[in-house]
């Protein structure tokens, strides 16, 4: 039997450097956007995350995309 994947929603997380720790390391915060359309391309998602980060006073460190699938055994 084959397993079929059904694409569900995705989550985009962005990490910002909000300062430095007393030891000199980066202090970070993460922001997430849930329920991203499953049909959105990775490039579009990245472009939107970068555009939204331009509104922040903190520098963007990275963008992470988490995808969710339902697996059905047929």
mmCIF file of C-alpha atoms in Angstrom:
data_model
loop_
_atom_site.group_PDB
_atom_site.id
_atom_site.type_symbol
_atom_site.label_atom_id
_atom_site.label_comp_id
_atom_site.label_asym_id
_atom_site.label_seq_id
_atom_site.Cartn_x
_atom_site.Cartn_y
_atom_site.Cartn_z
ATOM 1 C CA UNK A 1 0.000 0.000 0.000
ATOM 2 C CA UNK A 2 1.170 3.490 -0.818
ATOM 3 C CA UNK A 3 1.089 6.464 1.500
ATOM 4 C CA UNK A 4 -0.479 9.636 0.126
ATOM 5 C CA UNK A 5 0.499 13.082 1.395
ATOM 6 C CA UNK A 6 -2.119 15.791 1.733
ATOM 7 C CA UNK A 7 -0.585 19.234 2.218
ATOM 8 C CA UNK A 8 -2.039 21.139 5.149
ATOM 9 C CA UNK A 9 -1.064 24.575 6.401
ATOM 10 C CA UNK A 10 2.454 25.847 7.091
ATOM 11 C CA UNK A 11 4.115 27.963 9.762
ATOM 12 C CA UNK A 12 6.705 30.659 9.057
ATOM 13 C CA UNK A 13 9.025 31.616 11.910
ATOM 14 C CA UNK A 14 11.382 34.571 11.860
ATOM 15 C CA UNK A 15 14.174 35.136 14.364
ATOM 16 C CA UNK A 16 15.441 38.595 15.299
ATOM 17 C CA UNK A 17 18.442 39.734 17.289
ATOM 18 C CA UNK A 18 17.030 41.993 19.993
ATOM 19 C CA UNK A 19 20.264 42.667 21.879
ATOM 20 C CA UNK A 20 23.222 40.978 23.470
ATOM 21 C CA UNK A 21 23.545 38.894 26.603
ATOM 22 C CA UNK A 22 25.921 39.894 29.422
ATOM 23 C CA UNK A 23 28.321 37.251 28.058
ATOM 24 C CA UNK A 24 28.294 38.986 24.656
ATOM 25 C CA UNK A 25 26.159 36.465 22.783
ATOM 26 C CA UNK A 26 23.102 37.371 20.743
ATOM 27 C CA UNK A 27 19.749 37.762 22.481
ATOM 28 C CA UNK A 28 16.983 36.668 20.115
ATOM 29 C CA UNK A 29 13.215 36.598 19.787
ATOM 30 C CA UNK A 30 11.097 34.515 17.450
ATOM 31 C CA UNK A 31 7.861 35.529 15.751
ATOM 32 C CA UNK A 32 5.586 33.079 13.948
ATOM 33 C CA UNK A 33 2.882 33.345 11.326
ATOM 34 C CA UNK A 34 0.506 30.383 11.306
ATOM 35 C CA UNK A 35 -1.896 29.037 8.694
ATOM 36 C CA UNK A 36 0.153 29.953 5.622
ATOM 37 C CA UNK A 37 -1.579 28.783 2.445
ATOM 38 C CA UNK A 38 -0.313 25.413 1.281
ATOM 39 C CA UNK A 39 -0.162 26.720 -2.292
ATOM 40 C CA UNK A 40 2.245 29.570 -1.440
ATOM 41 C CA UNK A 41 5.714 29.101 -2.918
ATOM 42 C CA UNK A 42 8.820 29.121 -0.754
ATOM 43 C CA UNK A 43 10.103 32.202 -2.577
ATOM 44 C CA UNK A 44 6.853 34.114 -1.960
ATOM 45 C CA UNK A 45 6.865 33.142 1.712
ATOM 46 C CA UNK A 46 10.482 34.252 2.098
ATOM 47 C CA UNK A 47 9.823 37.544 0.290
ATOM 48 C CA UNK A 48 6.863 38.324 2.551
ATOM 49 C CA UNK A 49 8.838 37.435 5.694
ATOM 50 C CA UNK A 50 11.672 39.746 4.626
ATOM 51 C CA UNK A 51 9.225 42.532 3.748
ATOM 52 C CA UNK A 52 7.522 42.237 7.140
ATOM 53 C CA UNK A 53 10.882 42.193 8.907
ATOM 54 C CA UNK A 54 11.724 45.524 7.311
ATOM 55 C CA UNK A 55 9.073 47.001 9.618
ATOM 56 C CA UNK A 56 10.993 45.785 12.678
ATOM 57 C CA UNK A 57 13.669 47.751 14.473
ATOM 58 C CA UNK A 58 15.693 44.547 14.960
ATOM 59 C CA UNK A 59 17.808 42.733 12.358
ATOM 60 C CA UNK A 60 16.408 39.528 10.858
ATOM 61 C CA UNK A 61 18.586 36.475 11.536
ATOM 62 C CA UNK A 62 16.679 33.726 9.719
ATOM 63 C CA UNK A 63 13.396 32.526 8.241
ATOM 64 C CA UNK A 64 12.157 28.973 8.940
ATOM 65 C CA UNK A 65 9.259 27.290 7.119
ATOM 66 C CA UNK A 66 7.513 24.362 8.789
ATOM 67 C CA UNK A 67 5.100 22.372 6.629
ATOM 68 C CA UNK A 68 2.390 20.046 7.865
ATOM 69 C CA UNK A 69 1.104 17.052 5.936
ATOM 70 C CA UNK A 70 -1.538 14.466 6.602
ATOM 71 C CA UNK A 71 -0.380 10.976 5.672
ATOM 72 C CA UNK A 72 -3.008 8.530 4.448
ATOM 73 C CA UNK A 73 -2.330 4.863 3.842
ATOM 74 C CA UNK A 74 -4.204 3.839 0.714
#
